[in-house]
Amino acid sequence: MLTPRSPIEKLSAKHSVKSITLLILAITLTLVSLSLYESVFTWVILIIGCSGVIRSTIYFQYYKHLPTIRTLNLLALLSILGLVYSSLNEGLLLIMVNLLVLACALKLMQARNQRDVYQLVSSLFFVIGCGFIFNQSIGFYIFYTLMSITLLVSLACFQAPSLSIQKQCKTALKLSFQALPICILMFLALPHLPPLWQVPASKSFQTGLTDNITPGDIAELSQSSDLAFRATFQGAVPNSKDRYWRAIVLEDFDGKTWSIAPFRKKVQQQLKLQNKVFSPVIVGPSTDYQVIAEPTHQNWLYALDLAIPNNVKSTNDIWQSSDYQLISNQTLLSKYEYSVRSYPQAMAHQKFTQVDQRLNVNVPEEGNRKTQRWVAEQRKLNTSDDEFIQAVLAYFTQQPFVYTLRPKLMLSDSIDLFLFDNQAGFCSHYASALAYMLRLGNVPARVVTGYQGGELIKESNQAPYLSVYQYDAHAWVEAWTEQHGWQRFDPTALVAPDRIEFGLQQAMKQEGSFLAGSPFSLARMSNVVWLNNVRLFLTDLDYDWSRFVLGFNEDKQKDLFKSILGKITPDRLSILGLSTVTLIALLLCLFFLPHCLRNRMSTTQRIYFKALKIFESSGTNRPAWQAPLSFSEAVKQQYPAPVSNAFTQITQLYLRMQYQDTDKHKNSVLNSKLTHKLMRNHLQKLKKEIIKNNKSPL
């Protein structure tokens, strides 16, 4: 005798394929949420973990009851209060992402029927879509693609529990590969619109350089092997000693920390409000290149001195400051590509403004007395600015200075301790000390932070490009003289020329401090040939992905259309759009029309399977191996006579129509119509009797 089973019993049976669905969904939700750890609150991840534990214990039958509705309502109320409190200083997108993830976790805890499963699967697809917003590398793309296929597998298991997991995976992969050409066509043809959201530049998201440095800060950044940006050159790549990538200009000094001058910020804001564009003096030869910057949640960009935007899009999207910084009009929330043209000889020809004079000679009156006395003596001996600068630089070459990533702490009078006692430090120590000494000698000076060097990678099929990493972060000094204008001075190049010529790894080879906190980094193991080959392969793969996929913007789409159409006109664009839609429709027909034709059911089969659906809704399933007559006998033992009699009639008519010899029935068409009418009448009677006997859980 068959016993009716409720939907939740069918979902939680240990060895049923359907019971795997919710466990797969729990694993998927956990993995995707962990990939969004920078955007999802910690307490939300803990709730997700609890929902996964609940589903696991039910699947393995350690516990057999779901949380009550009252418990879930209380948890939902507390979660909403926690979300409101945690989101006071966050952007709208982060709030909505956390709300969506939290809703998935609560739905997973209380999934009881078919509708809950469908809602959970749909919501998880949206969570994966959020993952593509925050993580756009090729590794995450592969991960989210696998998670999407996993969701399809879980849905297939729920819909067809009689099929094996292997067959379900094969079907999901087949459908995914069929969808791939359609996705490519839509990616190439659909308009590329700007994002409809904005994430605030929260400090917790800042990566790379910051708008202030204290000696030693860049030394900490040098322990990271994360990519900062890549640059692709149209012509010859500059020599390593000339690769000073300008990012931030620091003009305010309080005796310990260099930061962006507040007055400079006010001037920039006023110029932006007045829509005034700063135009530097352009002289000498130039170098053209494209930069793909990694997301920093900041606005500053990177370029060789002296740089200007190189095309219409970059000109519209980039604002240039009077201190020669390039600043993006939008926060770098994802990879950002822009084109630049640099003039190496132009810095010496720039004007020295009143703002420059006001900001670049100020020094704190207190502290570092030894340095003040030493500079005063040197200034008496060297009356001209050029002589004084050379005397200051000579001090770094004459004294036993050491370039190190492990300097001693210098909490007070840090410049005195660095110059006269420790004489060991990183680039920020040298740049800070030099700029301070020049200002004491009444020479306008400032600290510039950015990156120096970069790994040159050449490919036979495309232009050479540089990969610049966080450990290439660097600081140097700019000083102004009447004779030479703005000049770059780098005391690090005097103390450790290997750092400039060959990079940080070579400079720190003897000390062994390069990426000491990341012993298994591929960059640290570049001396192992096969590991270095793997690293270069991954670098090339990520570069191609960033340039040709993530960098496929509106301009590149227009170039593609021009190559196809010759000339972009409304008529030709309409033809292209219609052709794309037609091609997609043909692909869909090619994929699904044979399947539909092959699996078309006759009217007799549809009526019989409708009757089976009625019994399924009441908790009685016909196993795939059970014959129709055998299942009809089982129904007789379980249900009252009115129900079983109606189903018996449907079964007998179904068998007669399926297996009758049409050659012996000359009036087969007429017989079919009468039989279908009788089957429909018995089907209506079956529905009424099932409802009357209250067999449906609905």
XYZ file of C-alpha atoms in Angstrom:
698
model
C 0.000 0.000 0.000
C 1.339 3.476 -0.947
C 1.530 6.185 1.711
C 1.086 9.816 0.689
C 4.177 11.973 1.273
C 4.232 15.730 1.820
C 6.526 17.921 -0.316
C 8.962 18.526 2.538
C 9.276 14.785 3.119
C 10.059 14.281 -0.534
C 12.765 16.982 -0.359
C 14.425 15.690 2.812
C 14.606 11.946 2.168
C 18.274 11.028 2.502
C 18.799 8.917 -0.574
C 16.321 10.724 -2.860
C 17.840 12.702 -5.715
C 15.440 15.522 -4.865
C 16.973 15.816 -1.399
C 20.281 16.788 -2.986
C 18.760 19.948 -4.472
C 18.624 21.997 -1.282
C 22.052 20.766 -0.196
C 23.511 21.897 -3.548
C 21.793 25.259 -3.161
C 23.219 25.640 0.346
C 26.746 24.932 -0.894
C 26.311 27.326 -3.833
C 25.043 30.139 -1.601
C 27.948 29.672 0.818
C 30.631 29.671 -1.888
C 29.240 32.673 -3.764
C 28.831 34.653 -0.533
C 32.428 33.918 0.474
C 33.586 35.250 -2.906
C 31.833 38.519 -1.951
C 33.457 38.704 1.480
C 34.505 42.354 0.926
C 30.905 43.364 0.186
C 28.884 41.063 2.475
C 28.830 41.821 6.192
C 30.457 39.259 8.464
C 27.320 38.604 10.485
C 25.395 37.942 7.242
C 27.979 35.299 6.284
C 27.466 33.707 9.727
C 23.716 33.456 9.074
C 24.475 31.858 5.714
C 26.681 29.340 7.502
C 23.828 28.555 9.908
C 21.418 27.941 7.029
C 23.959 25.611 5.410
C 24.397 23.683 8.672
C 20.617 23.323 9.030
C 20.281 21.889 5.531
C 23.242 19.563 6.026
C 21.886 18.141 9.305
C 18.493 17.516 7.705
C 20.048 15.873 4.649
C 22.179 13.520 6.746
C 19.229 12.974 9.150
C 21.029 14.278 12.228
C 17.981 16.479 12.730
C 14.572 16.164 11.065
C 12.741 19.444 11.718
C 13.066 22.822 10.052
C 12.936 26.016 12.153
C 9.405 27.165 12.919
C 7.873 30.100 11.082
C 7.866 32.100 14.323
C 11.607 31.559 14.761
C 12.324 32.574 11.187
C 10.169 35.706 11.489
C 12.054 36.740 14.615
C 15.398 36.103 12.907
C 14.258 38.093 9.868
C 13.250 41.041 12.072
C 16.593 41.032 13.900
C 18.416 40.747 10.567
C 16.598 43.768 9.159
C 17.553 45.820 12.226
C 21.154 44.660 11.904
C 21.181 45.484 8.202
C 19.867 49.000 8.857
C 22.539 49.587 11.516
C 25.368 48.154 9.399
C 24.373 50.121 6.303
C 24.447 53.637 7.764
C 27.740 54.496 6.029
C 27.448 52.233 2.982
C 26.156 52.740 -0.554
C 22.808 51.606 -1.899
C 24.317 48.777 -3.951
C 26.024 47.218 -0.914
C 22.799 47.429 1.079
C 20.817 45.706 -1.682
C 23.450 42.982 -2.139
C 23.439 42.178 1.591
C 19.637 42.204 1.633
C 19.525 39.779 -1.299
C 22.081 37.405 0.243
C 20.296 37.552 3.598
C 16.949 36.775 1.946
C 18.499 33.724 0.252
C 19.813 32.453 3.593
C 16.413 32.811 5.294
C 14.605 31.234 2.336
C 17.035 28.294 2.456
C 16.141 27.722 6.127
C 12.403 27.501 5.456
C 12.180 25.970 1.947
C 9.171 23.653 2.175
C 7.651 23.362 -1.286
C 8.288 23.677 -4.981
C 7.702 27.439 -5.079
C 10.356 28.035 -2.393
C 12.936 26.117 -4.410
C 12.172 28.103 -7.563
C 12.410 31.402 -5.682
C 15.721 30.399 -4.124
C 17.251 29.374 -7.450
C 16.141 32.633 -9.097
C 17.554 34.710 -6.238
C 20.873 32.880 -6.373
C 21.231 33.757 -10.042
C 20.915 37.414 -9.038
C 23.563 36.919 -6.312
C 25.919 35.476 -8.935
C 25.185 38.516 -11.095
C 26.277 40.722 -8.187
C 29.481 38.709 -8.052
C 30.264 39.738 -11.633
C 29.941 43.381 -10.557
C 32.526 43.172 -7.785
C 34.889 40.513 -9.191
C 35.717 40.694 -12.883
C 38.898 38.681 -13.246
C 38.900 35.608 -15.467
C 39.307 33.331 -12.433
C 36.120 34.653 -10.839
C 34.359 34.478 -14.213
C 35.114 30.751 -14.427
C 34.025 30.303 -10.802
C 30.685 32.087 -11.288
C 30.081 30.186 -14.517
C 30.538 26.909 -12.643
C 28.164 28.143 -9.923
C 25.551 28.962 -12.584
C 25.865 25.480 -14.074
C 25.545 24.062 -10.544
C 22.259 25.923 -10.110
C 21.017 24.443 -13.374
C 21.987 20.971 -12.150
C 20.126 21.484 -8.856
C 17.038 22.651 -10.737
C 17.243 19.662 -13.061
C 17.507 17.292 -10.087
C 14.429 18.849 -8.569
C 12.438 18.644 -11.804
C 13.526 15.129 -12.838
C 14.416 13.179 -9.676
C 14.415 9.830 -11.473
C 17.507 10.732 -13.528
C 21.032 10.275 -12.222
C 23.285 13.167 -11.218
C 25.664 12.342 -14.080
C 22.887 12.715 -16.634
C 21.719 15.946 -15.041
C 25.248 17.403 -15.216
C 25.559 16.364 -18.840
C 22.263 18.075 -19.683
C 23.242 21.292 -17.861
C 26.605 21.431 -19.642
C 24.933 20.825 -22.985
C 22.485 23.674 -22.423
C 25.313 25.969 -21.296
C 27.357 25.302 -24.416
C 24.261 25.886 -26.555
C 23.745 29.249 -24.844
C 27.386 30.310 -25.358
C 27.106 31.522 -29.006
C 23.948 33.442 -28.151
C 25.732 35.112 -25.217
C 28.639 36.099 -27.483
C 26.275 37.612 -30.062
C 24.434 39.595 -27.393
C 27.734 40.753 -25.857
C 28.942 42.064 -29.201
C 25.677 43.555 -30.471
C 23.806 44.941 -27.449
C 24.522 48.568 -26.436
C 27.102 48.925 -23.650
C 25.445 51.212 -21.127
C 27.181 52.816 -18.117
C 26.429 51.286 -14.682
C 23.217 52.314 -12.973
C 24.744 52.189 -9.497
C 27.618 53.670 -7.554
C 29.591 52.255 -4.643
C 31.078 54.767 -2.197
C 34.847 54.836 -1.828
C 34.827 53.407 1.655
C 38.194 53.204 3.379
C 37.773 49.491 3.846
C 37.891 49.103 0.078
C 40.946 51.235 -0.644
C 43.780 49.325 -2.246
C 47.227 50.424 -3.336
C 48.470 53.955 -2.682
C 46.764 56.321 -0.239
C 46.551 60.105 -0.149
C 49.112 60.362 2.658
C 52.306 58.542 3.593
C 54.399 58.207 6.690
C 57.938 56.850 6.213
C 57.563 53.080 6.094
C 54.045 52.972 4.614
C 55.163 52.078 1.091
C 57.438 49.396 2.569
C 54.282 47.621 3.764
C 52.690 47.995 0.325
C 55.806 46.486 -1.265
C 54.943 43.154 0.354
C 51.937 42.772 -1.957
C 52.198 41.077 -5.355
C 48.755 42.300 -6.465
C 48.561 43.888 -9.890
C 48.306 47.699 -9.935
C 47.913 48.323 -13.673
C 49.130 47.349 -17.136
C 50.363 49.630 -19.897
C 50.495 48.805 -23.616
C 52.819 50.972 -25.718
C 52.326 51.915 -29.341
C 56.054 52.288 -29.952
C 59.242 51.670 -28.034
C 58.916 51.002 -24.318
C 60.825 53.506 -22.116
C 63.894 52.282 -20.261
C 63.444 51.090 -16.707
C 65.130 54.192 -15.241
C 62.539 56.410 -16.985
C 59.441 54.507 -15.838
C 58.257 56.807 -13.052
C 54.478 56.379 -12.967
C 52.995 59.481 -11.363
C 49.901 58.987 -9.204
C 49.618 61.364 -6.206
C 51.322 64.643 -5.333
C 51.848 65.260 -1.595
C 52.592 68.865 -0.614
C 51.540 69.141 3.035
C 54.084 68.048 5.701
C 53.519 68.094 9.468
C 56.938 66.790 10.471
C 56.061 63.138 10.067
C 53.345 62.594 7.442
C 53.082 63.875 3.875
C 49.562 64.345 2.493
C 47.602 66.107 -0.232
C 47.424 69.802 0.635
C 43.902 70.904 1.675
C 44.399 74.197 -0.180
C 45.231 72.281 -3.382
C 41.976 70.325 -2.980
C 39.997 73.553 -2.655
C 41.625 74.993 -5.771
C 40.796 71.827 -7.712
C 37.182 71.897 -6.556
C 36.785 75.519 -7.628
C 38.280 74.808 -11.048
C 35.914 71.885 -11.524
C 32.911 73.990 -10.530
C 33.975 76.676 -13.013
C 34.580 73.975 -15.642
C 38.122 75.223 -16.198
C 40.539 72.762 -17.769
C 44.239 72.917 -16.929
C 46.449 72.698 -20.010
C 50.157 72.054 -19.405
C 52.877 73.287 -21.760
C 53.614 70.518 -24.298
C 57.113 70.269 -25.794
C 59.447 67.549 -27.068
C 58.892 63.992 -28.271
C 55.976 61.933 -27.007
C 55.030 58.340 -26.175
C 51.537 56.887 -26.690
C 50.170 54.039 -24.588
C 47.004 52.584 -23.056
C 46.637 51.821 -19.356
C 44.312 49.249 -17.761
C 44.112 50.155 -14.074
C 42.908 47.737 -11.424
C 40.002 48.822 -9.173
C 41.168 50.960 -6.229
C 37.907 52.681 -5.180
C 39.804 55.931 -5.729
C 39.990 58.445 -8.602
C 43.683 58.929 -9.303
C 45.282 57.393 -12.364
C 48.831 56.481 -13.380
C 50.955 57.956 -16.142
C 54.528 58.833 -17.075
C 55.466 62.515 -16.849
C 54.106 64.670 -18.344
C 50.856 63.079 -19.492
C 47.684 64.239 -21.206
C 44.639 62.202 -22.353
C 45.105 60.850 -25.854
C 41.593 60.396 -27.284
C 38.121 61.879 -27.032
C 36.818 59.384 -24.481
C 39.828 59.761 -22.170
C 39.641 63.556 -22.499
C 35.989 63.514 -21.444
C 36.521 61.025 -18.608
C 39.779 62.385 -17.135
C 40.404 65.687 -15.363
C 43.965 67.043 -15.146
C 45.123 68.863 -12.045
C 47.545 71.775 -11.980
C 50.032 69.525 -10.155
C 49.974 67.265 -13.263
C 47.913 64.459 -11.744
C 45.400 62.602 -13.879
C 42.110 62.174 -12.028
C 39.217 60.057 -13.289
C 35.725 61.555 -13.170
C 34.431 58.220 -11.875
C 35.646 56.088 -9.013
C 37.647 53.048 -10.123
C 35.205 50.329 -9.039
C 36.341 47.934 -11.758
C 39.118 47.689 -14.323
C 39.469 51.028 -16.084
C 41.100 51.586 -19.475
C 42.309 54.944 -20.751
C 44.713 56.284 -23.407
C 47.583 58.618 -22.559
C 50.335 60.553 -24.334
C 53.439 61.488 -22.318
C 56.045 64.194 -22.988
C 59.200 63.384 -20.944
C 60.838 66.787 -21.503
C 57.794 68.912 -20.709
C 58.095 69.082 -16.899
C 61.012 71.522 -17.073
C 58.915 73.976 -19.112
C 55.912 74.273 -16.794
C 54.984 77.501 -15.042
C 55.592 78.005 -11.334
C 52.314 79.329 -9.945
C 51.509 81.202 -6.757
C 49.765 78.079 -5.472
C 52.971 76.076 -6.001
C 54.983 78.723 -4.148
C 52.533 78.781 -1.249
C 52.410 75.001 -0.755
C 55.946 73.800 -1.463
C 58.125 75.819 0.912
C 56.289 75.350 4.208
C 58.041 73.366 6.969
C 57.017 72.722 10.588
C 58.895 74.909 13.032
C 59.333 72.221 15.685
C 61.295 68.965 15.499
C 64.297 67.597 13.563
C 66.732 70.215 14.945
C 69.828 68.375 13.676
C 68.551 68.471 10.124
C 67.697 72.171 10.401
C 71.213 73.021 11.595
C 72.875 70.874 8.922
C 70.812 72.455 6.128
C 71.545 75.969 7.440
C 75.274 75.244 7.291
C 75.066 73.834 3.773
C 73.005 76.789 2.602
C 75.699 79.201 3.783
C 78.325 77.222 1.855
C 76.202 76.861 -1.321
C 74.409 80.057 -2.233
C 72.887 78.914 -5.541
C 69.971 76.490 -5.616
C 71.747 74.070 -7.960
C 74.841 73.901 -5.745
C 72.743 73.408 -2.639
C 70.746 70.591 -4.257
C 73.949 68.852 -5.323
C 75.360 69.166 -1.800
C 72.241 67.593 -0.313
C 72.317 64.741 -2.827
C 76.021 64.206 -2.194
C 75.251 63.539 1.469
C 73.279 60.416 0.474
C 76.210 59.078 -1.561
C 78.914 59.956 0.970
C 77.200 58.444 4.019
C 76.714 54.652 4.461
C 72.978 54.667 3.745
C 71.248 51.297 3.314
C 68.110 50.529 1.333
C 65.943 48.110 3.322
C 62.357 46.929 3.726
C 62.978 46.391 7.464
C 63.930 49.789 8.892
C 63.890 50.547 12.603
C 60.963 52.452 14.059
C 61.463 56.224 14.161
C 58.610 57.634 16.218
C 59.880 61.156 16.987
C 62.236 63.395 15.016
C 62.120 60.701 12.372
C 64.151 62.625 9.801
C 66.954 63.310 12.293
C 67.089 59.646 13.264
C 67.061 58.557 9.631
C 69.722 60.985 8.381
C 72.219 60.883 11.236
C 71.643 57.706 13.273
C 69.954 54.777 11.529
C 70.744 55.716 7.912
C 68.598 52.814 6.683
C 65.145 52.954 5.162
C 62.828 52.559 2.222
C 62.027 54.969 -0.636
C 59.517 56.956 1.433
C 62.205 57.627 4.075
C 64.583 58.992 1.443
C 61.962 61.042 -0.396
C 60.548 62.535 2.813
C 64.012 63.492 4.092
C 65.121 65.027 0.779
C 61.955 67.106 0.281
C 62.178 68.387 3.863
C 65.861 69.329 3.470
C 65.206 71.173 0.208
C 62.356 73.137 1.758
C 64.586 74.081 4.683
C 67.001 75.482 2.081
C 64.134 77.538 0.552
C 63.936 75.337 -2.545
C 60.290 74.488 -3.380
C 59.882 70.706 -3.205
C 57.185 68.051 -2.854
C 56.845 64.295 -2.614
C 55.312 62.317 -5.485
C 54.071 58.781 -4.974
C 53.340 56.262 -7.674
C 55.141 53.270 -9.139
C 58.565 52.782 -10.629
C 59.556 50.153 -13.171
C 57.274 47.330 -14.224
C 57.745 43.894 -15.748
C 58.128 44.055 -19.522
C 56.297 41.298 -21.385
C 56.668 40.882 -25.146
C 54.380 38.781 -27.302
C 54.934 38.030 -30.955
C 51.307 38.689 -31.937
C 50.753 42.020 -30.180
C 52.433 45.146 -28.822
C 54.687 44.857 -25.744
C 53.151 45.751 -22.400
C 54.228 46.376 -18.830
C 52.731 44.758 -15.754
C 53.166 47.012 -12.725
C 52.548 45.455 -9.311
C 51.974 46.875 -5.852
C 55.543 46.011 -4.852
C 56.666 48.502 -7.528
C 55.213 51.341 -5.405
C 57.704 54.164 -5.073
C 58.180 57.733 -3.817
C 60.435 60.461 -5.186
C 60.872 64.231 -5.023
C 60.121 67.104 -7.370
C 61.944 70.410 -6.843
C 61.713 73.757 -8.602
C 64.601 76.000 -9.675
C 64.591 79.070 -11.877
C 67.156 77.551 -14.234
C 65.604 74.101 -14.765
C 61.950 74.362 -13.727
C 60.456 71.239 -12.137
C 63.010 68.426 -11.793
C 62.694 64.904 -10.494
C 65.174 63.794 -7.826
C 65.241 60.241 -6.542
C 67.670 59.639 -3.638
C 66.785 55.931 -3.814
C 68.543 55.779 -7.186
C 71.711 57.083 -5.483
C 71.635 54.625 -2.599
C 70.232 51.541 -4.386
C 70.576 51.898 -8.189
C 69.578 48.229 -8.599
C 66.070 49.136 -7.371
C 65.626 51.477 -10.345
C 67.451 49.463 -12.988
C 66.311 45.913 -12.151
C 63.388 46.228 -9.736
C 62.714 45.564 -6.081
C 63.311 41.805 -6.228
C 66.888 42.245 -7.408
C 67.542 45.058 -4.932
C 66.330 42.965 -1.989
C 67.990 39.735 -3.095
C 70.715 39.877 -0.468
C 68.392 40.938 2.351
C 65.797 38.309 1.334
C 62.880 40.554 2.294
C 61.131 40.622 -1.100
C 57.559 39.365 -0.538
C 58.726 37.805 2.719
C 55.114 37.658 3.905
C 54.071 35.690 0.796
C 56.540 32.795 0.500
C 54.359 30.919 -2.018
C 53.792 33.859 -4.345
C 54.583 33.057 -7.980
C 56.399 36.380 -8.264
C 58.754 35.324 -5.463
C 59.465 31.995 -7.211
C 60.211 33.525 -10.615
C 63.705 32.013 -10.520
C 62.100 28.557 -10.963
C 61.721 28.251 -14.740
C 58.505 26.248 -14.981
C 56.784 28.280 -12.244
C 57.788 31.483 -13.963
C 56.376 30.138 -17.249
C 53.084 29.390 -15.481
C 53.052 32.898 -14.012
C 53.703 34.508 -17.411
C 50.969 32.386 -19.009
C 48.460 33.490 -16.381
C 49.619 37.078 -16.815
C 49.050 36.944 -20.583
C 45.662 35.309 -20.086
C 44.536 37.979 -17.619
C 45.887 40.725 -19.886
C 43.950 39.450 -22.910
C 40.820 39.068 -20.782
C 41.133 42.631 -19.434
C 41.837 44.186 -22.815
C 39.514 42.329 -25.174
C 36.611 41.300 -22.917
C 36.411 43.698 -19.962
C 37.777 46.478 -22.145
C 35.154 45.980 -24.862
C 33.464 49.357 -24.461
C 31.251 51.528 -26.623
C 34.176 52.815 -28.698
C 35.453 49.339 -29.506
C 31.928 48.243 -30.322
C 31.659 51.111 -32.815
C 34.977 50.071 -34.371
C 33.630 46.526 -34.723
C 30.458 47.798 -36.383
C 32.518 49.926 -38.764
C 34.594 46.924 -39.785
C 31.381 44.965 -40.509
C 29.197 47.683 -42.043
C 31.834 49.966 -43.549
C 29.869 53.029 -42.454
C 27.564 53.378 -39.468
C 24.125 54.628 -40.495
C 20.689 54.096 -38.894
C 19.619 51.840 -41.765
C 22.702 49.661 -41.571
C 22.465 49.441 -37.778
C 18.835 48.348 -38.112
C 19.827 45.641 -40.590
C 22.610 44.497 -38.262
C 20.239 44.357 -35.290
C 17.604 42.460 -37.278
C 20.247 40.038 -38.538
C 21.464 39.417 -34.978
C 17.926 38.721 -33.720
C 17.284 36.418 -36.696
C 20.499 34.520 -36.084
C 19.640 34.063 -32.404
C 16.160 32.826 -33.354
C 17.665 30.331 -35.813
C 20.056 29.060 -33.156
C 17.184 28.582 -30.709
C 15.216 26.683 -33.352
C 18.261 24.568 -34.146
C 18.703 23.690 -30.480
C 15.137 23.083 -29.336
C 12.950 22.297 -32.364
C 14.284 18.726 -32.835
C 13.818 18.083 -29.127
C 10.244 19.371 -29.209
C 9.375 17.280 -32.263
C 10.959 14.182 -30.776
C 9.157 14.520 -27.466
C 5.676 15.469 -28.651
C 3.021 13.527 -26.779
C -0.261 12.326 -28.207
C -3.581 13.490 -26.779
C -4.009 10.137 -25.050
C -0.638 10.476 -23.304
C -1.329 14.054 -22.186
C -4.634 13.087 -20.556
C -3.110 10.089 -18.800
C -0.141 12.108 -17.484
C -2.512 14.801 -16.234
C -4.181 12.109 -14.145
C -0.769 11.094 -12.771
C -0.096 14.762 -11.885
C -3.277 14.809 -9.813
C -2.017 11.869 -7.764
C 1.431 13.466 -7.437
C -0.184 16.581 -5.934
C -1.760 14.349 -3.297
C 1.564 12.682 -2.491
C 1.289 9.507 -4.572
C 3.920 8.992 -7.270
C 4.096 6.306 -9.889
C 7.683 4.970 -9.997
C 9.239 4.864 -13.448
C 9.544 1.081 -13.301
C 5.859 0.464 -12.401
C 3.441 -0.547 -15.188
C 0.161 1.385 -15.617
C -2.022 -1.591 -14.592
C 0.086 -2.275 -11.523
C -0.147 1.360 -10.459
C -3.945 1.260 -11.028
C -4.203 -1.718 -8.644
C -2.177 0.182 -6.050
C -4.558 3.139 -6.346
C -7.524 0.818 -5.706
C -5.991 -0.273 -2.407
C -5.274 3.275 -1.273
C -8.154 5.448 -2.497
C -11.971 5.201 -2.262
C -13.969 3.535 -5.044
C -15.086 6.736 -6.857
C -11.442 7.811 -7.232
C -10.047 4.405 -8.153
C -12.877 3.642 -10.597
C -12.317 6.882 -12.521
C -8.577 6.250 -12.727
C -9.111 2.612 -13.748
C -11.251 3.756 -16.681
C -8.588 6.278 -17.734
C -5.893 3.596 -17.531
C -7.841 1.070 -19.588
C -8.644 3.620 -22.298
C -5.006 4.744 -22.305
C -3.721 1.183 -22.791
C -6.259 0.446 -25.518
C -5.302 3.537 -27.493
C -1.575 3.006 -27.041
C -1.412 -0.639 -28.018
C -4.415 -1.214 -30.327
C -3.837 -2.488 -33.888
C -4.934 0.425 -36.091
C -5.180 -1.835 -39.148
C -8.069 -3.730 -37.532
C -9.890 -0.535 -36.650
C -10.992 1.166 -39.837
C -12.775 3.876 -37.897
C -9.735 4.620 -35.735
C -10.124 8.423 -36.035
C -13.722 8.287 -34.825
C -12.773 5.863 -32.042
C -9.946 8.192 -30.943
C -12.249 11.173 -30.611
C -14.779 9.183 -28.568
C -12.031 7.701 -26.396
C -10.466 11.132 -25.712
C -13.889 12.485 -24.759
C -14.447 9.614 -22.320
C -10.956 10.070 -20.850
C -11.567 13.795 -20.294
C -14.883 13.056 -18.569
C -13.209 10.550 -16.240
C -10.390 13.059 -15.625
C -12.868 15.722 -14.493
C -14.582 13.188 -12.234
C -11.186 12.213 -10.783
C -10.376 15.844 -9.924
C -13.734 16.328 -8.165
C -13.395 13.127 -6.139
C -9.823 13.958 -5.078
C -10.929 17.392 -3.849
C -14.007 15.924 -2.158
C -11.924 13.407 -0.252
C -9.449 16.183 0.722
C -6.462 14.330 -0.720
C -4.661 17.408 -2.040
C -2.261 19.153 0.396
C -2.983 22.411 -1.398
